[in-house]
Structures are given as structure tokens and as C-alpha cells.
């Protein structure tokens, strides 16, 4: 069975600073990886996903993530954050065995300060 | 046009009552889900249906019963509500049940049991 660990529950950062949100996973088989964002009082929406191919994945709103198989990580980065990026970010993993479940991490709250 | 819509958005009810949450998607997706998000933002899958057939049924009390009258609708009925059922419930849909597909979420139903 797979699992996801988001290493930081909260990340405060100043506006226009870079940010990295960390995600590690464990699985005995190959995986698909996702990052979702949840703005206050809203549902989750997909930021980006890694299925195969290039390990650097670009998503919406200037975010990108890098899949590192040897370190079993999928960290999310943005070079310069805006106030509007304040939200909860969820890393998720599902495996390639044909199972239907996507497992979500506990979330990281990104708080962008002026 | 809202892609995945849930009603009601807020639900406050007393212990012991029975309540339902409705979900509809207009994306033409085959697969729908119910997730529960607790007060710590932890997101856990409860059920999934593919073309009206139940494909995921996690360890959920049998007081919770999903019903899918057609592939565009997935409702959640909860009997004998308990304080611990208080949470935000999210409906989601995806093109298919395969693990590489993105999920589209509704805005959530905040259930408070008093």
C-alpha cells in the first residue's frame, strides 16, 4: 500500500519570495503523483501531475514539481509567491497496479505575508 | 456552469437525525467519489462509483450509504448522525476509475452535528 507524507504542516513566507513544499511517498510499485490546491471554503483543484516522462512537471499559477524516484519525493516549488497563493496544498499518490484509490497527504498550509 | 455541485453547502443537525447530501456533475465523467475532510484537513476517501457501480467502499460505518441513480449523480445518506460525523464532505468526479486521472471536486458540504 502506498502512503504520502507532507513534511511541513505550515509554511509562512513573504510575498515574492520562493517557496518549496515538501512531499515524500512510499510505495512498492511505480506511482502517479499529484499536487492539489484548496483555497478557503472551496474544493480541491489540480495544480499539476506526474504520470511519466520528464521528471520536472509544470503546472498552473507558476508552480512546478520535480519527481525524484531515488528519494521518493515530489516537492512543489514556486520562484515567487503572491498573496493569492495562500491556501492548503495537498500531495497525492496513486499506484499503477490498476487500483482506483488516490491517497492524499495531510496538507501544507502556505501562508503568504505582505 | 458549475462542474461538480453539492447541496447543501452547510448542514447543521442534531445527533440521531438522518440527513442526505446530493452531488451532481455535468462533466460527462464515469466515476464519482465521496471524501471526508476532518478538522485537521485530512482527506480520506469513503466511496467511489463507476458507471453506477460501487468500486471503492472504505472502512466507513454502515450508517453511511451512497446511492448513484445515474452516472451524473452520487448522493450520500447518513443515518443516526453522531458528533464525530462533523466534517466537510467533498464529492468529486473523474473521467474514469484509473489511477492516472485527475479528480474534479465540488465545493464541499460542511456538516455540523450538535
Tab-separated table of N, CA, C and O in Angstrom, chain B residues 4 6 22 54 63 68 77 86-87 89 99 106 111:
chain	number	residue	atom	x	y	z
B	4	UNK	N	-18.953	20.316	-10.707
B	4	UNK	CA	-19.384	19.368	-9.670
B	4	UNK	C	-20.084	20.194	-8.601
B	4	UNK	O	-19.451	21.054	-7.982
B	6	UNK	N	-22.595	20.384	-5.145
B	6	UNK	CA	-23.117	19.664	-3.986
B	6	UNK	C	-24.135	20.536	-3.279
B	6	UNK	O	-23.959	21.745	-3.183
B	22	UNK	N	-26.478	15.820	-1.621
B	22	UNK	CA	-26.612	15.465	-3.034
B	22	UNK	C	-25.428	15.989	-3.828
B	22	UNK	O	-24.855	17.031	-3.497
B	54	UNK	N	-20.573	0.403	-7.408
B	54	UNK	CA	-19.671	0.686	-6.306
B	54	UNK	C	-18.332	-0.008	-6.545
B	54	UNK	O	-18.282	-1.227	-6.733
B	63	UNK	N	-23.798	3.288	8.709
B	63	UNK	CA	-24.774	4.386	8.765
B	63	UNK	C	-24.666	5.276	7.520
B	63	UNK	O	-25.570	6.053	7.233
B	68	UNK	N	-26.232	5.961	-6.265
B	68	UNK	CA	-25.956	6.565	-7.562
B	68	UNK	C	-27.083	6.225	-8.520
B	68	UNK	O	-27.069	5.172	-9.160
B	77	UNK	N	-26.275	9.362	2.009
B	77	UNK	CA	-27.268	9.405	3.082
B	77	UNK	C	-26.604	8.946	4.368
B	77	UNK	O	-25.862	7.955	4.361
B	86	UNK	N	-19.182	15.149	12.208
B	86	UNK	CA	-18.950	16.548	11.826
B	86	UNK	C	-17.661	16.640	11.019
B	86	UNK	O	-16.594	16.213	11.479
B	87	UNK	N	-17.766	17.201	9.821
B	87	UNK	CA	-16.629	17.277	8.899
B	87	UNK	C	-17.095	18.007	7.649
B	87	UNK	O	-18.267	18.374	7.533
B	89	UNK	N	-17.614	17.274	3.737
B	89	UNK	CA	-17.738	16.145	2.815
B	89	UNK	C	-17.632	16.681	1.393
B	89	UNK	O	-18.350	17.600	1.002
B	99	UNK	N	-6.055	5.143	-12.077
B	99	UNK	CA	-5.343	5.926	-11.071
B	99	UNK	C	-4.593	7.114	-11.654
B	99	UNK	O	-4.033	7.900	-10.914
B	106	UNK	N	-16.193	19.125	-5.863
B	106	UNK	CA	-17.206	20.102	-5.535
B	106	UNK	C	-16.706	21.016	-4.432
B	106	UNK	O	-15.582	20.853	-3.928
B	111	UNK	N	-20.773	19.704	7.385
B	111	UNK	CA	-21.767	19.085	8.263
B	111	UNK	C	-21.359	19.304	9.712
B	111	UNK	O	-20.244	18.965	10.109
